[in-house]
Amino acid sequence: LFLAPTLPFKLKSTIGESLGCEKTEFGFYKVSFAGESTVSGVFAAGDNTSMMHSVLAASAAGAVAGAMISGVLTSEIMNS
């Protein structure tokens, strides 16, 4: 059984919106390849950023975002 989401997609949480993150026309958060949203320092991954609703895809996106967050934090520590 395959189902397509009703667009625009409605997220269950409004945390991203309250932080000022922009959404796409489809209702997902706009993110870079690294998972950074339109708000500097705010990252998102998984079902709230893509129409590909899959545990494996969400996990992979989360791993990339986590690595990028680690890099950002490490860079800030090294530069201070």
C-alpha atoms as a PDB file:
ATOM      1  CA  LEU A   1       0.000   0.000   0.000  1.00  0.00           C
ATOM      2  CA  PHE A   2       1.400   3.374  -1.016  1.00  0.00           C
ATOM      3  CA  LEU A   3      -0.019   6.719   0.024  1.00  0.00           C
ATOM      4  CA  ALA A   4       0.963  10.202  -1.047  1.00  0.00           C
ATOM      5  CA  PRO A   5       0.837  13.009   1.514  1.00  0.00           C
ATOM      6  CA  THR A   6      -1.784  15.702   1.137  1.00  0.00           C
ATOM      7  CA  LEU A   7      -0.032  18.919   0.156  1.00  0.00           C
ATOM      8  CA  PRO A   8       0.817  21.261   1.631  1.00  0.00           C
ATOM      9  CA  PHE A   9       2.171  18.878   4.251  1.00  0.00           C
ATOM     10  CA  LYS A  10       1.100  19.791   7.792  1.00  0.00           C
ATOM     11  CA  LEU A  11       3.726  19.243  10.462  1.00  0.00           C
ATOM     12  CA  LYS A  12       2.663  18.142  13.938  1.00  0.00           C
ATOM     13  CA  SER A  13       5.151  20.460  15.635  1.00  0.00           C
ATOM     14  CA  THR A  14       5.462  24.229  15.227  1.00  0.00           C
ATOM     15  CA  ILE A  15       8.938  24.540  16.761  1.00  0.00           C
ATOM     16  CA  GLY A  16      10.565  25.365  13.415  1.00  0.00           C
ATOM     17  CA  GLU A  17       7.940  27.970  12.615  1.00  0.00           C
ATOM     18  CA  SER A  18       8.345  29.582  16.041  1.00  0.00           C
ATOM     19  CA  LEU A  19      12.097  29.844  15.359  1.00  0.00           C
ATOM     20  CA  GLY A  20      11.395  31.554  12.019  1.00  0.00           C
ATOM     21  CA  CYS A  21      12.332  28.699   9.660  1.00  0.00           C
ATOM     22  CA  GLU A  22      10.944  29.107   6.149  1.00  0.00           C
ATOM     23  CA  LYS A  23       8.894  26.395   4.482  1.00  0.00           C
ATOM     24  CA  THR A  24       8.630  25.292   0.880  1.00  0.00           C
ATOM     25  CA  GLU A  25       5.432  25.531  -1.132  1.00  0.00           C
ATOM     26  CA  PHE A  26       4.838  21.885  -0.184  1.00  0.00           C
ATOM     27  CA  GLY A  27       4.945  22.605   3.571  1.00  0.00           C
ATOM     28  CA  PHE A  28       8.412  21.201   4.322  1.00  0.00           C
ATOM     29  CA  TYR A  29      11.242  23.177   5.925  1.00  0.00           C
ATOM     30  CA  LYS A  30      13.764  24.650   3.496  1.00  0.00           C
ATOM     31  CA  VAL A  31      17.174  23.193   4.285  1.00  0.00           C
ATOM     32  CA  SER A  32      20.603  23.088   2.684  1.00  0.00           C
ATOM     33  CA  PHE A  33      22.299  19.820   1.736  1.00  0.00           C
ATOM     34  CA  ALA A  34      23.820  19.881   5.228  1.00  0.00           C
ATOM     35  CA  GLY A  35      20.386  20.212   6.846  1.00  0.00           C
ATOM     36  CA  GLU A  36      20.708  23.848   7.926  1.00  0.00           C
ATOM     37  CA  SER A  37      17.426  25.728   7.773  1.00  0.00           C
ATOM     38  CA  THR A  38      16.953  29.326   6.688  1.00  0.00           C
ATOM     39  CA  VAL A  39      17.745  30.329  10.284  1.00  0.00           C
ATOM     40  CA  SER A  40      21.471  30.224  10.976  1.00  0.00           C
ATOM     41  CA  GLY A  41      22.344  27.493  13.469  1.00  0.00           C
ATOM     42  CA  VAL A  42      18.983  25.707  13.192  1.00  0.00           C
ATOM     43  CA  PHE A  43      19.115  22.305  11.510  1.00  0.00           C
ATOM     44  CA  ALA A  44      16.318  19.978  10.432  1.00  0.00           C
ATOM     45  CA  ALA A  45      16.210  16.516   8.894  1.00  0.00           C
ATOM     46  CA  GLY A  46      13.842  13.713   8.036  1.00  0.00           C
ATOM     47  CA  ASP A  47      10.167  13.783   7.199  1.00  0.00           C
ATOM     48  CA  ASN A  48       9.773  17.502   7.911  1.00  0.00           C
ATOM     49  CA  THR A  49      12.243  18.401   5.140  1.00  0.00           C
ATOM     50  CA  SER A  50      11.430  15.992   2.323  1.00  0.00           C
ATOM     51  CA  MET A  51       8.614  14.149   0.598  1.00  0.00           C
ATOM     52  CA  MET A  52      10.667  10.955   0.937  1.00  0.00           C
ATOM     53  CA  HIS A  53       9.091   9.552   4.088  1.00  0.00           C
ATOM     54  CA  SER A  54      11.353   6.662   4.937  1.00  0.00           C
ATOM     55  CA  VAL A  55      13.125   5.618   8.117  1.00  0.00           C
ATOM     56  CA  LEU A  56      16.362   5.064   6.197  1.00  0.00           C
ATOM     57  CA  ALA A  57      16.203   8.432   4.416  1.00  0.00           C
ATOM     58  CA  ALA A  58      15.371  10.249   7.663  1.00  0.00           C
ATOM     59  CA  SER A  59      18.210   8.481   9.455  1.00  0.00           C
ATOM     60  CA  ALA A  60      20.687   9.367   6.715  1.00  0.00           C
ATOM     61  CA  ALA A  61      19.580  13.021   6.688  1.00  0.00           C
ATOM     62  CA  GLY A  62      19.887  13.107  10.476  1.00  0.00           C
ATOM     63  CA  ALA A  63      23.402  11.672  10.312  1.00  0.00           C
ATOM     64  CA  VAL A  64      24.465  14.340   7.797  1.00  0.00           C
ATOM     65  CA  ALA A  65      22.881  17.141   9.854  1.00  0.00           C
ATOM     66  CA  GLY A  66      24.491  15.787  13.033  1.00  0.00           C
ATOM     67  CA  ALA A  67      27.916  15.720  11.401  1.00  0.00           C
ATOM     68  CA  MET A  68      27.468  19.287  10.185  1.00  0.00           C
ATOM     69  CA  ILE A  69      26.326  20.482  13.618  1.00  0.00           C
ATOM     70  CA  SER A  70      29.402  18.827  15.130  1.00  0.00           C
ATOM     71  CA  GLY A  71      31.582  20.616  12.586  1.00  0.00           C
ATOM     72  CA  VAL A  72      29.985  23.988  13.335  1.00  0.00           C
ATOM     73  CA  LEU A  73      30.410  23.554  17.090  1.00  0.00           C
ATOM     74  CA  THR A  74      34.000  22.339  16.730  1.00  0.00           C
ATOM     75  CA  SER A  75      34.823  25.298  14.480  1.00  0.00           C
ATOM     76  CA  GLU A  76      33.356  27.734  17.008  1.00  0.00           C
ATOM     77  CA  ILE A  77      35.395  26.190  19.829  1.00  0.00           C
ATOM     78  CA  MET A  78      38.607  26.259  17.791  1.00  0.00           C
ATOM     79  CA  ASN A  79      38.066  29.891  16.761  1.00  0.00           C
ATOM     80  CA  SER A  80      37.366  31.186  20.271  1.00  0.00           C
END
